[in-house]
PDB file of C-alpha atoms and ligand atoms in Angstrom:
ATOM      1  CA  MET I  28      14.432   1.212  -8.400  1.00  0.00           C
ATOM      2  CA  ARG I  29      16.937   1.957 -11.363  1.00  0.00           C
ATOM      3  CA  LEU I  30      19.406  -0.652 -12.164  1.00  0.00           C
ATOM      4  CA  GLN I  31      22.553   1.318 -11.300  1.00  0.00           C
ATOM      5  CA  LYS I  32      21.173   2.103  -7.994  1.00  0.00           C
ATOM      6  CA  TYR I  33      19.959  -1.311  -7.402  1.00  0.00           C
ATOM      7  CA  MET I  34      23.563  -2.532  -8.125  1.00  0.00           C
ATOM      8  CA  ALA I  35      24.783   0.108  -5.695  1.00  0.00           C
ATOM      9  CA  HIS I  36      22.556  -0.928  -2.982  1.00  0.00           C
ATOM     10  CA  ALA I  37      23.785  -4.406  -3.487  1.00  0.00           C
ATOM     11  CA  GLY I  38      27.372  -3.487  -2.686  1.00  0.00           C
ATOM     12  CA  ALA I  39      28.342  -4.325  -6.587  1.00  0.00           C
ATOM     13  CA  ALA I  40      30.044  -0.993  -7.171  1.00  0.00           C
ATOM     14  CA  SER I  41      29.492   2.819  -6.795  1.00  0.00           C
ATOM     15  CA  ARG I  42      26.594   3.799  -8.948  1.00  0.00           C
ATOM     16  CA  ARG I  43      28.960   5.467 -11.708  1.00  0.00           C
ATOM     17  CA  LYS I  44      30.827   2.209 -11.847  1.00  0.00           C
ATOM     18  CA  SER I  45      27.539   0.294 -12.270  1.00  0.00           C
ATOM     19  CA  GLU I  46      26.657   2.245 -14.976  1.00  0.00           C
ATOM     20  CA  GLU I  47      29.767   1.601 -16.867  1.00  0.00           C
ATOM     21  CA  TYR I  48      29.320  -2.124 -16.190  1.00  0.00           C
ATOM     22  CA  ILE I  49      25.824  -2.078 -17.526  1.00  0.00           C
ATOM     23  CA  ALA I  50      26.928   0.040 -20.801  1.00  0.00           C
ATOM     24  CA  GLU I  51      30.006  -2.801 -20.937  1.00  0.00           C
ATOM     25  CA  GLY I  52      27.047  -5.500 -21.422  1.00  0.00           C
ATOM     26  CA  ARG I  53      28.289  -7.163 -18.097  1.00  0.00           C
ATOM     27  CA  VAL I  54      24.759  -6.925 -16.226  1.00  0.00           C
ATOM     28  CA  LYS I  55      22.113  -9.642 -16.848  1.00  0.00           C
ATOM     29  CA  VAL I  56      18.542  -9.129 -15.384  1.00  0.00           C
ATOM     30  CA  ASN I  57      16.560 -12.701 -15.509  1.00  0.00           C
ATOM     31  CA  GLY I  58      19.287 -14.041 -17.995  1.00  0.00           C
ATOM     32  CA  GLN I  59      18.925 -11.168 -20.475  1.00  0.00           C
ATOM     33  CA  VAL I  60      21.699  -8.574 -20.951  1.00  0.00           C
ATOM     34  CA  ILE I  61      20.481  -5.150 -20.344  1.00  0.00           C
ATOM     35  CA  THR I  62      22.484  -2.143 -21.404  1.00  0.00           C
ATOM     36  CA  GLU I  63      19.706   0.378 -20.895  1.00  0.00           C
ATOM     37  CA  LEU I  64      20.588   2.659 -17.871  1.00  0.00           C
ATOM     38  CA  GLY I  65      16.973   3.695 -16.864  1.00  0.00           C
ATOM     39  CA  TYR I  66      16.069  -0.079 -16.566  1.00  0.00           C
ATOM     40  CA  LYS I  67      13.691  -0.312 -13.423  1.00  0.00           C
ATOM     41  CA  VAL I  68      14.183  -3.330 -11.251  1.00  0.00           C
ATOM     42  CA  GLN I  69      11.029  -5.142 -10.171  1.00  0.00           C
ATOM     43  CA  PRO I  70      10.931  -7.081  -6.670  1.00  0.00           C
ATOM     44  CA  SER I  71      10.898 -10.299  -8.572  1.00  0.00           C
ATOM     45  CA  ASP I  72      13.865  -9.406 -10.848  1.00  0.00           C
ATOM     46  CA  LYS I  73      17.214 -11.486 -10.576  1.00  0.00           C
ATOM     47  CA  VAL I  74      20.119  -9.281 -11.289  1.00  0.00           C
ATOM     48  CA  TYR I  75      23.726 -10.575 -12.351  1.00  0.00           C
ATOM     49  CA  LEU I  76      26.936  -9.124 -12.597  1.00  0.00           C
ATOM     50  CA  ASP I  77      29.359 -11.158 -14.728  1.00  0.00           C
ATOM     51  CA  GLY I  78      27.238 -14.100 -13.723  1.00  0.00           C
ATOM     52  CA  LYS I  79      27.258 -13.362  -9.871  1.00  0.00           C
ATOM     53  CA  ARG I  80      23.762 -13.126  -8.621  1.00  0.00           C
ATOM     54  CA  LEU I  81      23.210  -9.528  -6.754  1.00  0.00           C
ATOM     55  CA  LYS I  82      21.230  -9.195  -3.937  1.00  0.00           C
ATOM     56  CA  ILE I  83      20.102  -6.128  -1.839  1.00  0.00           C
ATOM     57  CA  ILE I  84      20.701  -7.433   1.936  1.00  0.00           C
ATOM     58  CA  ARG I  85      18.164  -5.234   3.937  1.00  0.00           C
ATOM     59  CA  GLU I  86      17.086  -6.681   7.236  1.00  0.00           C
ATOM     60  CA  HIS I  87      13.654  -6.295   6.492  1.00  0.00           C
ATOM     61  CA  THR I  88      11.142  -6.138   3.318  1.00  0.00           C
ATOM     62  CA  TYR I  89       8.581  -3.497   2.808  1.00  0.00           C
ATOM     63  CA  ILE I  90       6.059  -3.863  -0.011  1.00  0.00           C
ATOM     64  CA  ALA I  91       3.035  -1.860  -1.150  1.00  0.00           C
ATOM     65  CA  LEU I  92       0.494  -3.997  -3.176  1.00  0.00           C
ATOM     66  CA  ASN I  93      -2.635  -2.771  -5.060  1.00  0.00           C
ATOM     67  CA  LYS I  94      -5.172  -5.508  -3.518  1.00  0.00           C
ATOM     68  CA  PRO I  95      -7.715  -6.693  -6.199  1.00  0.00           C
ATOM     69  CA  MET I  96     -11.291  -7.304  -5.234  1.00  0.00           C
ATOM     70  CA  GLY I  97     -11.930 -10.929  -3.977  1.00  0.00           C
ATOM     71  CA  VAL I  98      -8.252 -11.309  -2.451  1.00  0.00           C
ATOM     72  CA  VAL I  99      -8.143 -11.672   1.656  1.00  0.00           C
ATOM     73  CA  SER I 100      -5.672  -9.650   3.454  1.00  0.00           C
ATOM     74  CA  THR I 101      -4.618 -12.531   5.627  1.00  0.00           C
ATOM     75  CA  VAL I 102      -1.584 -14.905   5.081  1.00  0.00           C
ATOM     76  CA  SER I 103      -3.806 -17.790   4.853  1.00  0.00           C
ATOM     77  CA  ASP I 104      -7.583 -18.523   4.486  1.00  0.00           C
ATOM     78  CA  GLU I 105      -9.813 -21.256   5.820  1.00  0.00           C
ATOM     79  CA  LYS I 106     -11.947 -20.666   2.785  1.00  0.00           C
ATOM     80  CA  GLY I 107      -9.315 -21.364   0.101  1.00  0.00           C
ATOM     81  CA  ARG I 108      -9.690 -17.794  -1.253  1.00  0.00           C
ATOM     82  CA  LYS I 109      -6.669 -16.164  -2.679  1.00  0.00           C
ATOM     83  CA  THR I 110      -4.553 -14.171   0.050  1.00  0.00           C
ATOM     84  CA  VAL I 111      -2.500 -11.173  -0.557  1.00  0.00           C
ATOM     85  CA  THR I 112       0.811 -12.996   0.115  1.00  0.00           C
ATOM     86  CA  ASP I 113      -0.331 -15.209  -2.826  1.00  0.00           C
ATOM     87  CA  LEU I 114       0.277 -12.289  -5.126  1.00  0.00           C
ATOM     88  CA  ILE I 115       3.931 -11.617  -3.850  1.00  0.00           C
ATOM     89  CA  ASP I 116       6.515 -13.686  -5.512  1.00  0.00           C
ATOM     90  CA  LEU I 117       9.315 -13.422  -3.013  1.00  0.00           C
ATOM     91  CA  ASP I 118      11.270 -15.696  -0.833  1.00  0.00           C
ATOM     92  CA  ARG I 119      10.263 -13.891   2.376  1.00  0.00           C
ATOM     93  CA  ARG I 120       7.507 -14.362   4.619  1.00  0.00           C
ATOM     94  CA  LEU I 121       5.632 -11.310   4.627  1.00  0.00           C
ATOM     95  CA  TYR I 122       2.821 -10.168   6.895  1.00  0.00           C
ATOM     96  CA  PRO I 123       0.007  -7.544   5.952  1.00  0.00           C
ATOM     97  CA  ILE I 124       0.037  -4.425   7.931  1.00  0.00           C
ATOM     98  CA  GLY I 125      -3.759  -4.125   9.219  1.00  0.00           C
ATOM     99  CA  ARG I 126      -6.680  -5.450   7.005  1.00  0.00           C
ATOM    100  CA  LEU I 127      -8.846  -4.462   3.973  1.00  0.00           C
ATOM    101  CA  ASP I 128     -12.164  -6.226   3.404  1.00  0.00           C
ATOM    102  CA  VAL I 129     -12.510  -8.929   0.607  1.00  0.00           C
ATOM    103  CA  ASP I 130     -14.367  -6.512  -1.425  1.00  0.00           C
ATOM    104  CA  THR I 131     -11.998  -3.482  -0.761  1.00  0.00           C
ATOM    105  CA  THR I 132      -9.274  -2.661  -3.195  1.00  0.00           C
ATOM    106  CA  GLY I 133      -6.097  -0.454  -3.170  1.00  0.00           C
ATOM    107  CA  LEU I 134      -3.074   0.066  -1.188  1.00  0.00           C
ATOM    108  CA  ILE I 135      -2.076  -2.574   1.556  1.00  0.00           C
ATOM    109  CA  LEU I 136       1.400  -2.830   3.117  1.00  0.00           C
ATOM    110  CA  LEU I 137       3.354  -5.756   3.880  1.00  0.00           C
ATOM    111  CA  THR I 138       6.315  -6.454   5.737  1.00  0.00           C
ATOM    112  CA  ASP I 139       8.435  -8.902   7.699  1.00  0.00           C
ATOM    113  CA  ASP I 140       9.178  -6.197  10.330  1.00  0.00           C
ATOM    114  CA  GLY I 141       7.071  -6.803  13.424  1.00  0.00           C
ATOM    115  CA  GLU I 142       8.112  -3.527  15.034  1.00  0.00           C
ATOM    116  CA  ILE I 143       6.684  -1.397  12.108  1.00  0.00           C
ATOM    117  CA  THR I 144       3.556  -3.538  12.004  1.00  0.00           C
ATOM    118  CA  ASN I 145       2.794  -2.634  15.493  1.00  0.00           C
ATOM    119  CA  LYS I 146       3.378   0.763  15.350  1.00  0.00           C
ATOM    120  CA  ILE I 147       1.261   1.568  12.046  1.00  0.00           C
ATOM    121  CA  THR I 148      -1.448  -0.752  13.510  1.00  0.00           C
ATOM    122  CA  HIS I 149      -1.666   0.726  17.120  1.00  0.00           C
ATOM    123  CA  PRO I 150      -4.107   3.640  17.725  1.00  0.00           C
ATOM    124  CA  LYS I 151      -1.823   5.678  19.421  1.00  0.00           C
ATOM    125  CA  TYR I 152      -0.216   6.731  16.183  1.00  0.00           C
ATOM    126  CA  GLU I 153      -3.305   7.855  14.624  1.00  0.00           C
ATOM    127  CA  ILE I 154      -2.085   7.226  10.843  1.00  0.00           C
ATOM    128  CA  GLU I 155      -4.284   8.746   8.391  1.00  0.00           C
ATOM    129  CA  LYS I 156      -5.740   6.356   5.943  1.00  0.00           C
ATOM    130  CA  THR I 157      -7.619   7.896   2.760  1.00  0.00           C
ATOM    131  CA  TYR I 158     -10.185   5.986   0.745  1.00  0.00           C
ATOM    132  CA  ILE I 159     -12.115   6.712  -2.307  1.00  0.00           C
ATOM    133  CA  VAL I 160     -15.746   5.889  -1.489  1.00  0.00           C
ATOM    134  CA  THR I 161     -18.647   5.260  -3.954  1.00  0.00           C
ATOM    135  CA  ALA I 162     -21.565   5.825  -1.919  1.00  0.00           C
ATOM    136  CA  GLU I 163     -25.181   5.240  -2.635  1.00  0.00           C
ATOM    137  CA  GLY I 164     -27.329   8.103  -3.208  1.00  0.00           C
ATOM    138  CA  ARG I 165     -26.321  11.689  -2.766  1.00  0.00           C
ATOM    139  CA  PRO I 166     -25.253  12.474   0.647  1.00  0.00           C
ATOM    140  CA  ASP I 167     -26.002  16.277   1.733  1.00  0.00           C
ATOM    141  CA  LYS I 168     -23.866  18.607   3.866  1.00  0.00           C
ATOM    142  CA  ARG I 169     -25.693  17.690   6.935  1.00  0.00           C
ATOM    143  CA  GLU I 170     -25.050  14.093   6.330  1.00  0.00           C
ATOM    144  CA  LEU I 171     -21.363  14.395   5.602  1.00  0.00           C
ATOM    145  CA  ASP I 172     -21.129  16.709   8.759  1.00  0.00           C
ATOM    146  CA  ILE I 173     -22.029  13.668  10.913  1.00  0.00           C
ATOM    147  CA  LEU I 174     -19.023  11.797   9.539  1.00  0.00           C
ATOM    148  CA  ARG I 175     -16.904  14.908  10.151  1.00  0.00           C
ATOM    149  CA  LYS I 176     -18.000  15.092  13.911  1.00  0.00           C
ATOM    150  CA  GLY I 177     -17.640  11.628  14.337  1.00  0.00           C
ATOM    151  CA  VAL I 178     -20.546   8.551  14.057  1.00  0.00           C
ATOM    152  CA  LYS I 179     -21.641   6.982  17.244  1.00  0.00           C
ATOM    153  CA  VAL I 180     -21.718   3.217  17.028  1.00  0.00           C
ATOM    154  CA  GLY I 181     -23.365   1.687  20.235  1.00  0.00           C
ATOM    155  CA  GLN I 182     -21.239   2.733  22.957  1.00  0.00           C
ATOM    156  CA  GLU I 183     -18.599   3.606  21.001  1.00  0.00           C
ATOM    157  CA  LYS I 184     -17.766   6.989  18.723  1.00  0.00           C
ATOM    158  CA  PHE I 185     -15.483   7.041  15.666  1.00  0.00           C
ATOM    159  CA  LYS I 186     -13.265   9.912  15.516  1.00  0.00           C
ATOM    160  CA  GLY I 187     -14.276  12.443  13.050  1.00  0.00           C
ATOM    161  CA  ALA I 188     -13.290  12.032   9.280  1.00  0.00           C
ATOM    162  CA  LYS I 189     -12.306  14.205   6.582  1.00  0.00           C
ATOM    163  CA  VAL I 190     -14.832  14.207   3.836  1.00  0.00           C
ATOM    164  CA  LYS I 191     -14.576  15.597   0.403  1.00  0.00           C
ATOM    165  CA  ILE I 192     -17.204  15.044  -2.414  1.00  0.00           C
ATOM    166  CA  LEU I 193     -15.170  14.499  -5.816  1.00  0.00           C
ATOM    167  CA  LYS I 194     -18.080  13.600  -8.050  1.00  0.00           C
ATOM    168  CA  ASN I 195     -21.649  13.545  -8.130  1.00  0.00           C
ATOM    169  CA  PHE I 196     -23.449  11.093 -10.201  1.00  0.00           C
ATOM    170  CA  GLU I 197     -27.444  10.569 -10.724  1.00  0.00           C
ATOM    171  CA  GLU I 198     -27.376   7.303  -8.270  1.00  0.00           C
ATOM    172  CA  ASP I 199     -24.227   7.461  -6.353  1.00  0.00           C
ATOM    173  CA  THR I 200     -21.390   9.877  -5.211  1.00  0.00           C
ATOM    174  CA  ILE I 201     -17.765   9.520  -5.134  1.00  0.00           C
ATOM    175  CA  ILE I 202     -16.264  10.772  -1.843  1.00  0.00           C
ATOM    176  CA  GLU I 203     -12.536  11.152  -0.631  1.00  0.00           C
ATOM    177  CA  THR I 204     -12.751   9.970   2.763  1.00  0.00           C
ATOM    178  CA  THR I 205      -9.738  10.128   5.541  1.00  0.00           C
ATOM    179  CA  ILE I 206      -9.763   8.452   8.866  1.00  0.00           C
ATOM    180  CA  SER I 207      -7.166   8.026  11.466  1.00  0.00           C
ATOM    181  CA  GLU I 208      -8.440   4.765  12.967  1.00  0.00           C
ATOM    182  CA  GLY I 209      -8.643   1.350  11.812  1.00  0.00           C
ATOM    183  CA  LYS I 210     -11.923   0.018  13.199  1.00  0.00           C
ATOM    184  CA  ASN I 211     -13.476  -3.196  11.552  1.00  0.00           C
ATOM    185  CA  HIS I 212     -15.593  -2.087   8.472  1.00  0.00           C
ATOM    186  CA  GLN I 213     -15.253   1.371   9.737  1.00  0.00           C
ATOM    187  CA  ILE I 214     -16.008   3.341   6.632  1.00  0.00           C
ATOM    188  CA  LYS I 215     -18.982   1.094   5.678  1.00  0.00           C
ATOM    189  CA  ILE I 216     -20.413   1.489   9.053  1.00  0.00           C
ATOM    190  CA  MET I 217     -20.032   5.198   8.792  1.00  0.00           C
ATOM    191  CA  TYR I 218     -21.728   5.583   5.377  1.00  0.00           C
ATOM    192  CA  GLU I 219     -24.414   3.065   6.493  1.00  0.00           C
ATOM    193  CA  LYS I 220     -25.303   5.063   9.509  1.00  0.00           C
ATOM    194  CA  ILE I 221     -25.782   8.221   7.196  1.00  0.00           C
ATOM    195  CA  GLY I 222     -28.073   6.067   4.976  1.00  0.00           C
ATOM    196  CA  HIS I 223     -25.683   5.738   1.938  1.00  0.00           C
ATOM    197  CA  PRO I 224     -24.141   2.591   2.098  1.00  0.00           C
ATOM    198  CA  VAL I 225     -20.814   2.007   0.271  1.00  0.00           C
ATOM    199  CA  LYS I 226     -20.977   0.447  -2.915  1.00  0.00           C
ATOM    200  CA  LYS I 227     -17.226   0.557  -3.762  1.00  0.00           C
ATOM    201  CA  LEU I 228     -14.143   1.156  -1.769  1.00  0.00           C
ATOM    202  CA  LYS I 229     -10.480   1.683  -2.586  1.00  0.00           C
ATOM    203  CA  ARG I 230      -7.809   2.847  -0.304  1.00  0.00           C
ATOM    204  CA  ILE I 231      -5.298   5.333  -1.862  1.00  0.00           C
ATOM    205  CA  SER I 232      -2.844   6.232   1.090  1.00  0.00           C
ATOM    206  CA  VAL I 233      -1.743   5.020   4.454  1.00  0.00           C
ATOM    207  CA  GLY I 234       0.348   8.162   6.096  1.00  0.00           C
ATOM    208  CA  GLU I 235       2.621   9.524   3.483  1.00  0.00           C
ATOM    209  CA  ILE I 236       2.800   6.276   1.389  1.00  0.00           C
ATOM    210  CA  GLN I 237       0.535   6.627  -1.702  1.00  0.00           C
ATOM    211  CA  LEU I 238      -0.979   3.954  -4.177  1.00  0.00           C
ATOM    212  CA  GLY I 239       0.061   6.029  -7.061  1.00  0.00           C
ATOM    213  CA  ASN I 240      -0.250   4.477 -10.241  1.00  0.00           C
ATOM    214  CA  LEU I 241       0.413   0.918  -8.996  1.00  0.00           C
ATOM    215  CA  GLU I 242      -1.851  -1.459 -11.048  1.00  0.00           C
ATOM    216  CA  ILE I 243      -4.201  -3.602  -9.613  1.00  0.00           C
ATOM    217  CA  GLY I 244      -2.372  -7.070  -8.617  1.00  0.00           C
ATOM    218  CA  ASN I 245       1.018  -5.448  -8.819  1.00  0.00           C
ATOM    219  CA  TYR I 246       3.401  -4.664  -5.985  1.00  0.00           C
ATOM    220  CA  ARG I 247       6.653  -2.575  -5.389  1.00  0.00           C
ATOM    221  CA  PHE I 248       9.172  -2.063  -2.792  1.00  0.00           C
ATOM    222  CA  LEU I 249       8.870   1.075  -0.603  1.00  0.00           C
ATOM    223  CA  SER I 250      11.440   3.630  -1.379  1.00  0.00           C
ATOM    224  CA  ASP I 251      14.079   4.448   1.328  1.00  0.00           C
ATOM    225  CA  ASP I 252      12.186   7.717   2.089  1.00  0.00           C
ATOM    226  CA  GLU I 253       8.929   5.871   2.675  1.00  0.00           C
ATOM    227  CA  ILE I 254      10.623   3.286   5.052  1.00  0.00           C
ATOM    228  CA  ASN I 255      12.604   6.040   6.887  1.00  0.00           C
ATOM    229  CA  TYR I 256       9.091   7.860   7.231  1.00  0.00           C
ATOM    230  CA  LEU I 257       7.824   4.684   8.741  1.00  0.00           C
ATOM    231  CA  LYS I 258      10.466   4.178  10.962  1.00  0.00           C
ATOM    232  CA  GLY I 259      10.287   7.720  12.168  1.00  0.00           C
ATOM    233  CA  LEU I 260       6.695   7.649  13.179  1.00  0.00           C
ATOM    234  CA  LYS I 261       6.499   8.855  16.722  1.00  0.00           C
TER     235      LYS I 261
HETATM  236  N1  LIG G 303     -13.251   0.467   6.190  1.00  0.00           N
HETATM  237  C1  LIG G 303     -14.079  -0.567   5.697  1.00  0.00           C
HETATM  238  O1  LIG G 303     -15.370  -0.441   5.776  1.00  0.00           O
HETATM  239  N2  LIG G 303     -13.409  -1.561   5.035  1.00  0.00           N
HETATM  240  C2  LIG G 303     -12.298  -1.625   4.529  1.00  0.00           C
HETATM  241  O2  LIG G 303     -11.668  -2.769   3.898  1.00  0.00           O
HETATM  242  C3  LIG G 303     -11.433  -0.535   5.273  1.00  0.00           C
HETATM  243  C4  LIG G 303     -11.960   0.223   5.905  1.00  0.00           C
END
């Protein structure tokens, strides 16, 4: 979020007035005077006007994180592995919304808003989640059609997935795969079933929330539009 917008949201002044304060050198970020209007405030930044700390008072916090490999998507881990909340340096107790496997990378949302967490993880809402799958070998149309129709797992059946080949290599294939459920290891089970096990898995979107160019291990606040989208889900 741009500095002047952050200041306006924090109730310091209007956006126009905030721009004047910035130009006058009255604004510091992490102890340093910032006169650049385009400065982008990061979630962990501390912003001051005339020496007084500004804070955006929101009832809840909503974060998008690009989860690295080897990090677990829980709040604590009995094996002492790094967790997604270890990567977020905010004085708020946040919880991941849903799970990614320890070896899956990409978009995971975190919040302290229990209502939103229940909504997104509740099967009724059928929020689409898109993954970039690296699958072993070269699945053919017949095999991918099995995923499109819905894979049977014991007594259960997964709903049909949207599947699109992005790139073929000699030994594996990159496939964009969208599912509307969130069953345990769902993508891995699907590709295992058609004989093309997953080698790499990365989530790039949850509903309308995109990973975009967020670097691995980094996080950002969701925008007002993204928060309103989550709140408006019916
Ligand atoms: N499906 C999987 O198999 N693993 C994940 O982490 C997410 C979806």
